[in-house]
Coordinates of C-alpha atoms in Angstrom, one line a residue:
V4 CA 133.7 127.2 268.4
F5 CA 135.6 127.4 265.2
M6 CA 134.2 129.4 262.4
K7 CA 135.3 128.8 258.8
T8 CA 136.3 131.8 256.9
K9 CA 136.1 132.0 253.2
K10 CA 139.4 132.5 251.4
P11 CA 139.3 135.3 248.9
K12 CA 139.6 134.1 245.2
T13 CA 142.9 134.7 243.8
Q14 CA 143.4 136.5 240.5
G15 CA 144.7 133.2 238.9
A16 CA 141.5 131.3 239.8
K17 CA 139.3 134.0 238.2
I18 CA 141.4 133.9 235.0
L19 CA 141.2 130.1 234.9
S20 CA 137.5 130.2 235.4
L21 CA 137.0 132.7 232.6
L22 CA 139.3 130.7 230.2
L23 CA 137.4 127.5 230.9
A24 CA 134.0 129.3 230.3
V25 CA 135.2 130.8 227.0
T26 CA 136.6 127.4 225.9
L27 CA 133.4 125.6 226.7
A28 CA 131.4 128.2 224.8
F29 CA 133.7 127.9 221.8
V30 CA 133.6 124.1 221.7
S31 CA 129.8 124.1 221.8
L32 CA 129.4 126.2 218.7
P33 CA 128.4 124.3 215.5
Q34 CA 131.2 123.6 213.1
I35 CA 131.0 124.7 209.5
A36 CA 132.6 122.8 206.7
L37 CA 134.0 124.9 203.9
P38 CA 134.5 123.5 200.4
V39 CA 138.0 123.0 199.2
S40 CA 138.8 124.3 195.7
S41 CA 141.7 123.3 193.4
A42 CA 144.6 125.6 192.7
E43 CA 143.2 126.5 189.2
G44 CA 139.9 127.4 190.8
D45 CA 138.0 124.7 188.9
L46 CA 135.0 123.0 190.5
P47 CA 135.8 119.5 191.7
R48 CA 134.7 116.7 189.3
A49 CA 132.7 113.8 190.4
V50 CA 134.7 110.7 191.1
L51 CA 133.0 107.5 190.1
I52 CA 133.8 103.8 190.5
S53 CA 134.9 102.4 187.2
A54 CA 135.5 98.7 188.2
E55 CA 136.4 96.4 191.1
Y56 CA 140.1 95.7 191.3
E57 CA 139.9 91.9 191.8
P58 CA 143.6 91.3 192.8
G59 CA 142.9 93.5 195.8
R60 CA 140.1 91.3 197.1
G61 CA 140.2 89.9 200.7
E62 CA 137.6 88.1 202.8
Y63 CA 136.3 91.4 204.3
E64 CA 137.4 93.9 201.7
K65 CA 137.1 95.2 198.1
H66 CA 139.2 97.5 196.1
F67 CA 137.8 99.7 193.4
L68 CA 139.4 101.6 190.5
L69 CA 138.0 105.2 190.2
N70 CA 137.5 107.1 187.0
D71 CA 140.4 109.5 187.9
G72 CA 142.9 106.6 188.0
S73 CA 143.0 106.3 191.8
F74 CA 141.9 103.4 194.0
I75 CA 139.7 103.1 197.1
A76 CA 139.4 100.3 199.5
V77 CA 136.2 99.4 201.4
S78 CA 136.2 97.2 204.5
Y79 CA 133.0 95.3 205.5
A80 CA 131.9 93.9 208.9
D81 CA 130.8 90.6 207.3
A82 CA 132.6 88.4 204.8
V83 CA 132.0 89.5 201.2
H84 CA 134.3 87.0 199.5
Y85 CA 135.3 83.4 200.0
E86 CA 138.5 81.6 198.9
D87 CA 137.8 78.8 196.4
C88 CA 139.9 75.6 196.0
D89 CA 142.1 77.4 193.4
G90 CA 143.0 80.2 195.9
K91 CA 140.9 82.8 194.2
W92 CA 138.5 85.1 196.1
R93 CA 135.0 84.8 194.8
E94 CA 131.9 86.8 195.6
A95 CA 130.0 85.5 198.7
D96 CA 126.3 85.3 198.3
N97 CA 124.9 86.4 201.7
R98 CA 121.3 86.6 200.5
L99 CA 118.7 84.6 202.5
A100 CA 116.6 82.0 200.6
V101 CA 113.6 80.0 201.5
D102 CA 114.5 76.4 202.1
G103 CA 111.9 73.9 200.8
N104 CA 112.8 71.3 203.5
T105 CA 110.8 72.9 206.3

């Protein structure tokens, strides 16, 4: 009859187990977002959309000019523009309407 004997844990396995336990505990902690301030210490100003930048239009995207002079692009899952016969992108009307032919 053969009997299995337990091998004693090595020091490396103990250290690895401890490292994994500490890493798991650290990763499970909630993350805290800290505000970022400017170099002058001023509070950040609100950035607002000034207008849509129509030359940046695409079938699924819009580009906007912000009040600080920068631009932002927004991509949509559904088409928001359609290309007319002149090659210009026009607003797509995706609203549902009642059809009187039912």
